[in-house]
Structures are given as structure tokens and as C-alpha cells.
Amino acid sequence: MSASREKDTRQAKAGFGQADPKTAREAQQRKEEKRNNRLYGVIAVVFVIIAIACLVYRSNLIPKMATAATIGDESYTAAEVNYYFVNNYQNFLSQNYQYISYMGLDVNTDLRDQEYSDGESWFDFFMDQTLQQMAEIQALNDAAEADGFAWNDDLQAQLDENLDSLKSNASSNALSTTAYLRRIFGNTMTEKIFEEQTKRTLLAQAYAQNYEDSLTYTEDQLTEAYNADPKSFDKVSYEVIRVNGAADTTDEDGNTIDVTDEMTQQAMADAKASADSMYTAWMAGSDPSELVDNDKSTYTSTDAGAWSDSIMMNWLFDDARKAGDSTVLEDTDNSYYYVVLFHDRFREDYNTVDVRHILIQPEATTFSEDDEGYDADVQAKKDAAKQKAEDLLAQWKAGDATEDSFAELANENSADSGSNTNGGLYSQVHQGQMVDAFNDWCFDPARKAGDTGIVETDYGYHIMYFVGTDLPYWQVQVEDTLKNDDFNTWYTEKTADYTAEQSSFGVRFVRSMFSYS
């Protein structure tokens, strides 16, 4: 067919609505190309989305940014919650490390997989503590801002010390600061988050401490508080024989047995008979320490017993009590009989003392106790510590020899972390608070302001500086009680309206596995 005829044929078919095969084929090809282009475009978009998702996952962006808790209008990410959660967990371990296994906590197992109590996991337990702490810190930060309590140089110094310690620990573990933080707090932690939350915590602590330090009371207020409840501050001196009236729970062969009511009654009856017999012998002049058998009965002599709501203490603190009173008391709740002799009830009127010290500790020996030369090495290190203490005291005496210069020396040299940032000062020290040698030096009747000396204890050598006497101990106790009550009232008022709520999604990124192996 000629080309012109072929063209005429196509036109004719088109006029009757018939598709020309060539034109139709070309149109179909164009449609397929367009459809393929759209398909490839969709596939490309899918791959881009997957790539972005992988990037986000690898960067921990979701765990870092996901809201894990809210306090009012304030949102906290999982990374920020981790700061408080991990600190709470680690503090709990350090305070209870001796009892962790008895508590049923496995430090090598995910906290979410361990039951704490009644269907609540250990993760839930720590999260509840964390949320409460966060709410309180938020409340105190808001209150500090409202009261104009601002960040200051002292707080900045504390923050810098925290950050320096962080970097030092990271370096000692051969890690960067970021890597060390992630090891402790999980992959969501950053230096910025750590610094921000540490700053919030320090501000809250300083604001609360500032209020507590502002609480002062007159002598009249202290006397009034004492008179309102003297037994809470008085002490008693007494002697007592405690007779155990509990029934045996094992037989002669050590096998566990069920204790019946009859057995319980008989055991208490036997205890009463023993107590009555001991009472008679004691009052007749026998030595009470020789009347006990240390199995079912024990003897103690107490110089300064404090009141508690118990059978024996209520008897001892009765206003009708007078020196020489004695009795036998039954304590059915605790299965005991008490043979008691009352001596005195008194208020602790002696003055507390203020003292500064510089602790010089001997270096630790590298020998084990069984090694030859162990004793000699220990003694050599003690001698070196003593010599250092003597040299420092001589250095102080050769200088200004003032309390301020002693305080400066303490901050530079003392190993006592409890006082080496405040010039080695301990205020309002009461009798029995410190170890014996330290206590005896402080409360020597001949002691006067400005006295110095060196005292040896199990901790090392203490260079002592006697500042002077302080309030009577009973006033210190009353003041502490008033401060505690007033501070708790203030704290509750500041934090009562703040509650932290956790987000079910974001909280999934809070760390719950702490095994570093």
C-alpha cells in the first residue's frame, strides 16, 4: 500500500472512531513509559524515606527528642529523664549494696523484667522516685526564679567542679566525655543535657539550703518548744535485764516446728518466772550482769537513753519516776519481760563545741596481711603521715597562726571530704558524735579557744584547732527539730502543686539495663 493510501486509510478509520494500530501502539508505549516513571518515582521516595529513617535511628534522634515526662507545661525528653533515673538507680545501689541480693534486685537483668512488688517492676519503682524528684526540682527552680534567687559564682564553681570530675573520670577510663556519659546514662545522653540538668539540680539544692539556713530562733522560742514536749529532748540513765519470752521455733535436733498458742503462753510464763527471780536477786544486792545467761536474757546499762513510744521508755519517762525506782515490765507485743532500775532523767545542758581539723591519712599499703614486711610497711606509712601532720602544724605556727590560716590549710590538705571545703569546720559537735580520741580532745575540761594539737584515730592523724563552745546541746536538739518541721512545711508548700506524668511512648527509651559486661 502506498504511503498516501495508508494515510487515507488511517484518517477514514479515525473518522468512524476506530483506532489506528500504529497510533494506538505509540500511545500505549507512552502510557507505559509514564506509568514506569511514576513507579520509579514512588520507589525512589520509599528508598529516601527508609534512608532517613535509618539515619534517624542511628542518630538516636527519636530517643533524644521523644517526650518521656511532663511537669505542667514543661516537657522532658527521654534523655533528660535518663539523667535523673540513672542517678536515682546508682544512688540506691551505693546506699544498699550490702542488701541488694536480699531485696531481689539483679543488677545484670533488665529492670523492666524484674518484679518489685504486687505486679510493679523495679523499673516502675525507680521511675516513681525519678518523677517525684523531677517534679520537686522543677518546683524549686520555679520558686527560686519567682523569689529572685539567681545563679551565682558559688553555684558556678560547684558546676565547674562537677564537670571537671566528669572529664577526669572519662579520661581515667580512656574514654571521651561523650562516650563516658553514654556508658553511664545510655546513648541518649549528651554533655549539654548533663550540664543543663546538673545546673537545675544544683540551683534547687542551693535554694532549699538557703531557706533552711535562714531559719533562726530566739532562746525564748527554744525554751517554749522544749517545755511543750520535754520528753522528746530529755535523756534517762537506767539499767535493764531483758528476758526473751518467745517460744522456740525449732526442736532439739534443729528441725522447724509449728508454735502453738500453748507454747507461746508457756514461754512467756517461764520468762516471767525468770524475770521475777532476777529482780529479787538484783534488789537483794546481786550483780545484775552475773544474773543473765546471754541466751534468753541480757543486761545493759545506759547513760543517756532517748524516749520512744514503748513499754519500757514510757515507764522510764513517767513524770512520777524518781531515782531508785525499779520494776518488772511485760511486753507481750515483743515477747519480752524487762527488769528495770531507774537512775535519773535529765536535760543535756552541756555546751556543744566548734572545732576545725585537718585529716592526714596514711597511704594504703600494697602488701597483704600475710606478706613479710606488711607490719613494717604499715608502720612506715603511719609514721610518714604523722610527720606530715607535725610539719603542717609547725608550718601554721610559723605563719599567721590564725583560725583563717588554719582553715585555708585544711582546704588544701585535709583528706576529710566532709569538711575540706569549709576549712575543716565541724559546728555544734555533741558528746559521743566523734570517735573517742577526737571526742576526748574536744571535751577536755581544760580546752580553750585557739588550742591546737594532733590526735591519732583509726582514720589517721587529725591536726586540731579548737574554735570554742557553742549552744547547749538541748538547745541544738530543739533548734534542729524546729528547723526540720519548718523546712518540711515550706518544702511541701513549694512542691505540692507539681506532679510529673510519664509518656508511654517516650518512657520506653529510658534506660533499664545496666550491665556493663
mmCIF file of N, CA and C in Angstrom, residues 327-422:
data_model
loop_
_atom_site.group_PDB
_atom_site.id
_atom_site.type_symbol
_atom_site.label_atom_id
_atom_site.label_comp_id
_atom_site.label_asym_id
_atom_site.label_seq_id
_atom_site.Cartn_x
_atom_site.Cartn_y
_atom_site.Cartn_z
ATOM 1 N N THR A 327 11.231 -2.111 138.665
ATOM 2 C CA THR A 327 10.012 -2.872 138.382
ATOM 3 C C THR A 327 10.315 -3.987 137.385
ATOM 4 N N VAL A 328 9.295 -4.846 137.180
ATOM 5 C CA VAL A 328 9.316 -5.850 136.111
ATOM 6 C C VAL A 328 8.184 -5.496 135.155
ATOM 7 N N LEU A 329 8.511 -5.318 133.873
ATOM 8 C CA LEU A 329 7.530 -4.905 132.868
ATOM 9 C C LEU A 329 7.295 -6.019 131.859
ATOM 10 N N GLU A 330 6.037 -6.210 131.495
ATOM 11 C CA GLU A 330 5.681 -7.207 130.486
ATOM 12 C C GLU A 330 5.469 -6.516 129.134
ATOM 13 N N ASP A 331 6.087 -7.074 128.098
ATOM 14 C CA ASP A 331 5.928 -6.557 126.732
ATOM 15 C C ASP A 331 5.451 -7.711 125.849
ATOM 16 N N THR A 332 4.143 -7.892 125.797
ATOM 17 C CA THR A 332 3.591 -9.034 125.056
ATOM 18 C C THR A 332 3.782 -8.888 123.553
ATOM 19 N N ASP A 333 3.773 -7.650 123.055
ATOM 20 C CA ASP A 333 3.919 -7.446 121.609
ATOM 21 C C ASP A 333 5.260 -7.949 121.104
ATOM 22 N N ASN A 334 6.295 -7.800 121.918
ATOM 23 C CA ASN A 334 7.638 -8.213 121.511
ATOM 24 C C ASN A 334 8.128 -9.462 122.238
ATOM 25 N N SER A 335 7.251 -10.064 123.052
ATOM 26 C CA SER A 335 7.583 -11.296 123.782
ATOM 27 C C SER A 335 8.807 -11.114 124.684
ATOM 28 N N TYR A 336 8.747 -10.091 125.546
ATOM 29 C CA TYR A 336 9.849 -9.821 126.464
ATOM 30 C C TYR A 336 9.319 -9.434 127.838
ATOM 31 N N TYR A 337 10.169 -9.666 128.844
ATOM 32 C CA TYR A 337 9.994 -9.080 130.171
ATOM 33 C C TYR A 337 11.233 -8.231 130.450
ATOM 34 N N TYR A 338 11.016 -7.070 131.085
ATOM 35 C CA TYR A 338 12.119 -6.170 131.395
ATOM 36 C C TYR A 338 12.219 -5.981 132.911
ATOM 37 N N VAL A 339 13.404 -6.212 133.429
ATOM 38 C CA VAL A 339 13.695 -5.906 134.831
ATOM 39 C C VAL A 339 14.471 -4.589 134.810
ATOM 40 N N VAL A 340 13.844 -3.512 135.295
ATOM 41 C CA VAL A 340 14.391 -2.167 135.068
ATOM 42 C C VAL A 340 14.692 -1.452 136.383
ATOM 43 N N LEU A 341 15.841 -0.754 136.406
ATOM 44 C CA LEU A 341 16.213 0.099 137.531
ATOM 45 C C LEU A 341 16.468 1.506 136.991
ATOM 46 N N PHE A 342 15.678 2.483 137.474
ATOM 47 C CA PHE A 342 15.781 3.871 137.014
ATOM 48 C C PHE A 342 16.779 4.651 137.873
ATOM 49 N N HIS A 343 17.634 5.442 137.199
ATOM 50 C CA HIS A 343 18.592 6.279 137.928
ATOM 51 C C HIS A 343 18.248 7.765 137.843
ATOM 52 N N ASP A 344 18.088 8.275 136.621
ATOM 53 C CA ASP A 344 17.913 9.725 136.505
ATOM 54 C C ASP A 344 17.289 10.090 135.155
ATOM 55 N N ARG A 345 16.590 11.225 135.168
ATOM 56 C CA ARG A 345 16.109 11.848 133.933
ATOM 57 C C ARG A 345 16.661 13.269 133.912
ATOM 58 N N PHE A 346 17.215 13.674 132.775
ATOM 59 C CA PHE A 346 17.909 14.963 132.764
ATOM 60 C C PHE A 346 17.878 15.597 131.372
ATOM 61 N N ARG A 347 18.135 16.886 131.354
ATOM 62 C CA ARG A 347 18.290 17.632 130.115
ATOM 63 C C ARG A 347 19.784 17.827 129.873
ATOM 64 N N GLU A 348 20.230 17.694 128.647
ATOM 65 C CA GLU A 348 21.657 17.800 128.339
ATOM 66 C C GLU A 348 22.040 19.277 128.201
ATOM 67 N N ASP A 349 22.481 19.836 129.312
ATOM 68 C CA ASP A 349 22.766 21.270 129.377
ATOM 69 C C ASP A 349 24.196 21.633 128.985
ATOM 70 N N TYR A 350 25.062 20.648 128.789
ATOM 71 C CA TYR A 350 26.455 20.975 128.475
ATOM 72 C C TYR A 350 26.540 21.666 127.104
ATOM 73 N N ASN A 351 27.590 22.464 126.924
ATOM 74 C CA ASN A 351 27.768 23.185 125.668
ATOM 75 C C ASN A 351 28.378 22.297 124.583
ATOM 76 N N THR A 352 27.849 22.421 123.403
ATOM 77 C CA THR A 352 28.484 21.792 122.249
ATOM 78 C C THR A 352 29.736 22.597 121.903
ATOM 79 N N VAL A 353 30.549 22.086 120.964
ATOM 80 C CA VAL A 353 31.785 22.789 120.610
ATOM 81 C C VAL A 353 31.895 22.927 119.093
ATOM 82 N N ASP A 354 32.669 23.943 118.690
ATOM 83 C CA ASP A 354 33.032 24.127 117.288
ATOM 84 C C ASP A 354 34.522 23.833 117.164
ATOM 85 N N VAL A 355 34.878 23.020 116.184
ATOM 86 C CA VAL A 355 36.270 22.616 116.050
ATOM 87 C C VAL A 355 36.630 22.481 114.569
ATOM 88 N N ARG A 356 37.873 22.807 114.244
ATOM 89 C CA ARG A 356 38.404 22.574 112.895
ATOM 90 C C ARG A 356 39.466 21.482 112.971
ATOM 91 N N HIS A 357 39.610 20.750 111.889
ATOM 92 C CA HIS A 357 40.661 19.724 111.883
ATOM 93 C C HIS A 357 41.173 19.509 110.466
ATOM 94 N N ILE A 358 42.367 18.974 110.389
ATOM 95 C CA ILE A 358 42.978 18.593 109.111
ATOM 96 C C ILE A 358 43.332 17.117 109.230
ATOM 97 N N LEU A 359 42.695 16.279 108.430
ATOM 98 C CA LEU A 359 42.949 14.837 108.494
ATOM 99 C C LEU A 359 44.061 14.459 107.520
ATOM 100 N N ILE A 360 45.094 13.838 108.058
ATOM 101 C CA ILE A 360 46.184 13.306 107.243
ATOM 102 C C ILE A 360 46.118 11.785 107.334
ATOM 103 N N GLN A 361 45.784 11.149 106.249
ATOM 104 C CA GLN A 361 45.647 9.695 106.231
ATOM 105 C C GLN A 361 46.918 9.034 105.721
ATOM 106 N N PRO A 362 47.338 7.941 106.342
ATOM 107 C CA PRO A 362 48.486 7.196 105.821
ATOM 108 C C PRO A 362 48.162 6.617 104.447
ATOM 109 N N GLU A 363 49.160 6.500 103.614
ATOM 110 C CA GLU A 363 48.964 5.858 102.322
ATOM 111 C C GLU A 363 48.627 4.385 102.544
ATOM 112 N N ALA A 364 47.844 3.825 101.635
ATOM 113 C CA ALA A 364 47.475 2.411 101.743
ATOM 114 C C ALA A 364 48.670 1.537 101.385
ATOM 115 N N THR A 365 48.872 0.489 102.146
ATOM 116 C CA THR A 365 49.963 -0.431 101.861
ATOM 117 C C THR A 365 49.642 -1.295 100.653
ATOM 118 N N THR A 366 50.658 -1.670 99.929
ATOM 119 C CA THR A 366 50.479 -2.570 98.784
ATOM 120 C C THR A 366 50.696 -4.021 99.192
ATOM 121 N N PHE A 367 51.061 -4.240 100.455
ATOM 122 C CA PHE A 367 51.268 -5.595 100.964
ATOM 123 C C PHE A 367 49.932 -6.184 101.422
ATOM 124 N N SER A 368 49.839 -7.506 101.386
ATOM 125 C CA SER A 368 48.716 -8.186 102.019
ATOM 126 C C SER A 368 49.139 -8.539 103.439
ATOM 127 N N GLU A 369 48.165 -8.830 104.303
ATOM 128 C CA GLU A 369 48.471 -9.046 105.718
ATOM 129 C C GLU A 369 49.413 -10.218 105.942
ATOM 130 N N ASP A 370 49.402 -11.188 105.033
ATOM 131 C CA ASP A 370 50.248 -12.373 105.200
ATOM 132 C C ASP A 370 51.656 -12.171 104.652
ATOM 133 N N ASP A 371 51.883 -11.052 103.956
ATOM 134 C CA ASP A 371 53.198 -10.820 103.351
ATOM 135 C C ASP A 371 54.231 -10.439 104.407
ATOM 136 N N GLU A 372 55.454 -10.893 104.174
ATOM 137 C CA GLU A 372 56.552 -10.474 105.030
ATOM 138 C C GLU A 372 56.798 -8.980 104.809
ATOM 139 N N GLY A 373 56.917 -8.250 105.870
ATOM 140 C CA GLY A 373 57.133 -6.812 105.750
ATOM 141 C C GLY A 373 55.869 -5.989 105.802
ATOM 142 N N TYR A 374 54.716 -6.665 105.955
ATOM 143 C CA TYR A 374 53.434 -5.944 105.987
ATOM 144 C C TYR A 374 53.393 -4.960 107.155
ATOM 145 N N ASP A 375 53.679 -5.450 108.363
ATOM 146 C CA ASP A 375 53.598 -4.596 109.553
ATOM 147 C C ASP A 375 54.564 -3.419 109.458
ATOM 148 N N ALA A 376 55.761 -3.684 108.944
ATOM 149 C CA ALA A 376 56.761 -2.626 108.838
ATOM 150 C C ALA A 376 56.324 -1.559 107.834
ATOM 151 N N ASP A 377 55.715 -1.995 106.742
ATOM 152 C CA ASP A 377 55.269 -1.042 105.726
ATOM 153 C C ASP A 377 54.119 -0.184 106.245
ATOM 154 N N VAL A 378 53.183 -0.832 106.948
ATOM 155 C CA VAL A 378 52.057 -0.089 107.524
ATOM 156 C C VAL A 378 52.567 0.952 108.518
ATOM 157 N N GLN A 379 53.503 0.541 109.376
ATOM 158 C CA GLN A 379 54.039 1.463 110.374
ATOM 159 C C GLN A 379 54.788 2.615 109.714
ATOM 160 N N ALA A 380 55.536 2.308 108.656
ATOM 161 C CA ALA A 380 56.290 3.353 107.958
ATOM 162 C C ALA A 380 55.354 4.396 107.357
ATOM 163 N N LYS A 381 54.248 3.931 106.818
ATOM 164 C CA LYS A 381 53.277 4.863 106.224
ATOM 165 C C LYS A 381 52.557 5.671 107.307
ATOM 166 N N LYS A 382 52.322 5.064 108.461
ATOM 167 C CA LYS A 382 51.732 5.813 109.577
ATOM 168 C C LYS A 382 52.714 6.874 110.072
ATOM 169 N N ASP A 383 53.977 6.497 110.166
ATOM 170 C CA ASP A 383 54.996 7.447 110.619
ATOM 171 C C ASP A 383 55.102 8.626 109.656
ATOM 172 N N ALA A 384 54.995 8.329 108.366
ATOM 173 C CA ALA A 384 55.078 9.397 107.364
ATOM 174 C C ALA A 384 53.891 10.343 107.482
ATOM 175 N N ALA A 385 52.704 9.779 107.741
ATOM 176 C CA ALA A 385 51.506 10.611 107.903
ATOM 177 C C ALA A 385 51.624 11.478 109.154
ATOM 178 N N LYS A 386 52.133 10.896 110.224
ATOM 179 C CA LYS A 386 52.304 11.659 111.465
ATOM 180 C C LYS A 386 53.301 12.796 111.266
ATOM 181 N N GLN A 387 54.384 12.492 110.549
ATOM 182 C CA GLN A 387 55.391 13.522 110.293
ATOM 183 C C GLN A 387 54.810 14.659 109.457
ATOM 184 N N LYS A 388 53.975 14.302 108.480
ATOM 185 C CA LYS A 388 53.345 15.333 107.651
ATOM 186 C C LYS A 388 52.432 16.210 108.501
ATOM 187 N N ALA A 389 51.686 15.582 109.421
ATOM 188 C CA ALA A 389 50.802 16.345 110.303
ATOM 189 C C ALA A 389 51.612 17.302 111.176
ATOM 190 N N GLU A 390 52.715 16.812 111.714
ATOM 191 C CA GLU A 390 53.557 17.662 112.563
ATOM 192 C C GLU A 390 54.159 18.812 111.763
ATOM 193 N N ASP A 391 54.559 18.527 110.524
ATOM 194 C CA ASP A 391 55.145 19.570 109.678
ATOM 195 C C ASP A 391 54.117 20.640 109.327
ATOM 196 N N LEU A 392 52.887 20.223 109.034
ATOM 197 C CA LEU A 392 51.840 21.188 108.698
ATOM 198 C C LEU A 392 51.495 22.069 109.894
ATOM 199 N N LEU A 393 51.436 21.459 111.076
ATOM 200 C CA LEU A 393 51.147 22.247 112.278
ATOM 201 C C LEU A 393 52.271 23.248 112.543
ATOM 202 N N ALA A 394 53.501 22.807 112.342
ATOM 203 C CA ALA A 394 54.644 23.710 112.534
ATOM 204 C C ALA A 394 54.617 24.832 111.501
ATOM 205 N N GLN A 395 54.242 24.491 110.275
ATOM 206 C CA GLN A 395 54.131 25.497 109.214
ATOM 207 C C GLN A 395 53.087 26.549 109.576
ATOM 208 N N TRP A 396 51.965 26.096 110.129
ATOM 209 C CA TRP A 396 50.899 27.034 110.524
ATOM 210 C C TRP A 396 51.366 27.937 111.659
ATOM 211 N N LYS A 397 52.025 27.347 112.645
ATOM 212 C CA LYS A 397 52.502 28.133 113.791
ATOM 213 C C LYS A 397 53.548 29.164 113.371
ATOM 214 N N ALA A 398 54.319 28.840 112.330
ATOM 215 C CA ALA A 398 55.361 29.757 111.867
ATOM 216 C C ALA A 398 54.786 30.896 111.034
ATOM 217 N N GLY A 399 53.532 30.770 110.636
ATOM 218 C CA GLY A 399 52.892 31.808 109.838
ATOM 219 C C GLY A 399 52.020 32.705 110.684
ATOM 220 N N ASP A 400 50.836 33.063 110.134
ATOM 221 C CA ASP A 400 49.925 33.956 110.859
ATOM 222 C C ASP A 400 49.349 33.297 112.104
ATOM 223 N N ALA A 401 49.239 31.973 112.071
ATOM 224 C CA ALA A 401 48.698 31.208 113.210
ATOM 225 C C ALA A 401 47.325 31.713 113.625
ATOM 226 N N THR A 402 46.468 31.962 112.621
ATOM 227 C CA THR A 402 45.097 32.399 112.885
ATOM 228 C C THR A 402 44.123 31.293 112.497
ATOM 229 N N GLU A 403 42.873 31.468 112.914
ATOM 230 C CA GLU A 403 41.849 30.499 112.523
ATOM 231 C C GLU A 403 41.669 30.485 111.013
ATOM 232 N N ASP A 404 41.726 31.653 110.383
ATOM 233 C CA ASP A 404 41.555 31.729 108.926
ATOM 234 C C ASP A 404 42.675 30.997 108.197
ATOM 235 N N SER A 405 43.900 31.153 108.677
ATOM 236 C CA SER A 405 45.016 30.474 108.013
ATOM 237 C C SER A 405 44.938 28.966 108.227
ATOM 238 N N PHE A 406 44.415 28.551 109.382
ATOM 239 C CA PHE A 406 44.213 27.118 109.625
ATOM 240 C C PHE A 406 43.156 26.578 108.666
ATOM 241 N N ALA A 407 42.081 27.335 108.480
ATOM 242 C CA ALA A 407 41.011 26.917 107.572
ATOM 243 C C ALA A 407 41.539 26.759 106.151
ATOM 244 N N GLU A 408 42.384 27.680 105.737
ATOM 245 C CA GLU A 408 42.970 27.603 104.396
ATOM 246 C C GLU A 408 43.837 26.362 104.258
ATOM 247 N N LEU A 409 44.591 26.068 105.297
ATOM 248 C CA LEU A 409 45.452 24.884 105.295
ATOM 249 C C LEU A 409 44.611 23.605 105.233
ATOM 250 N N ALA A 410 43.460 23.622 105.904
ATOM 251 C CA ALA A 410 42.562 22.460 105.896
ATOM 252 C C ALA A 410 42.002 22.210 104.503
ATOM 253 N N ASN A 411 41.588 23.267 103.840
ATOM 254 C CA ASN A 411 41.046 23.112 102.488
ATOM 255 C C ASN A 411 42.086 22.562 101.522
ATOM 256 N N GLU A 412 43.336 22.878 101.775
ATOM 257 C CA GLU A 412 44.407 22.456 100.869
ATOM 258 C C GLU A 412 44.922 21.054 101.173
ATOM 259 N N ASN A 413 44.783 20.586 102.425
ATOM 260 C CA ASN A 413 45.480 19.359 102.819
ATOM 261 C C ASN A 413 44.617 18.265 103.438
ATOM 262 N N SER A 414 43.433 18.586 103.927
ATOM 263 C CA SER A 414 42.655 17.589 104.665
ATOM 264 C C SER A 414 42.069 16.525 103.743
ATOM 265 N N ALA A 415 42.102 15.280 104.211
ATOM 266 C CA ALA A 415 41.520 14.162 103.464
ATOM 267 C C ALA A 415 40.066 13.927 103.831
ATOM 268 N N ASP A 416 39.538 14.737 104.743
ATOM 269 C CA ASP A 416 38.141 14.583 105.172
ATOM 270 C C ASP A 416 37.223 15.318 104.200
ATOM 271 N N SER A 417 36.547 14.562 103.339
ATOM 272 C CA SER A 417 35.675 15.172 102.330
ATOM 273 C C SER A 417 34.466 15.856 102.951
ATOM 274 N N GLY A 418 34.177 15.532 104.208
ATOM 275 C CA GLY A 418 33.035 16.150 104.870
ATOM 276 C C GLY A 418 33.304 17.555 105.367
ATOM 277 N N SER A 419 34.582 17.962 105.381
ATOM 278 C CA SER A 419 34.887 19.295 105.917
ATOM 279 C C SER A 419 35.996 20.024 105.163
ATOM 280 N N ASN A 420 36.569 19.409 104.125
ATOM 281 C CA ASN A 420 37.717 20.050 103.469
ATOM 282 C C ASN A 420 37.340 21.088 102.419
ATOM 283 N N THR A 421 36.076 21.499 102.423
ATOM 284 C CA THR A 421 35.676 22.635 101.590
ATOM 285 C C THR A 421 35.178 23.796 102.449
ATOM 286 N N ASN A 422 35.141 23.596 103.754
ATOM 287 C CA ASN A 422 34.701 24.675 104.656
ATOM 288 C C ASN A 422 35.711 24.899 105.780
#
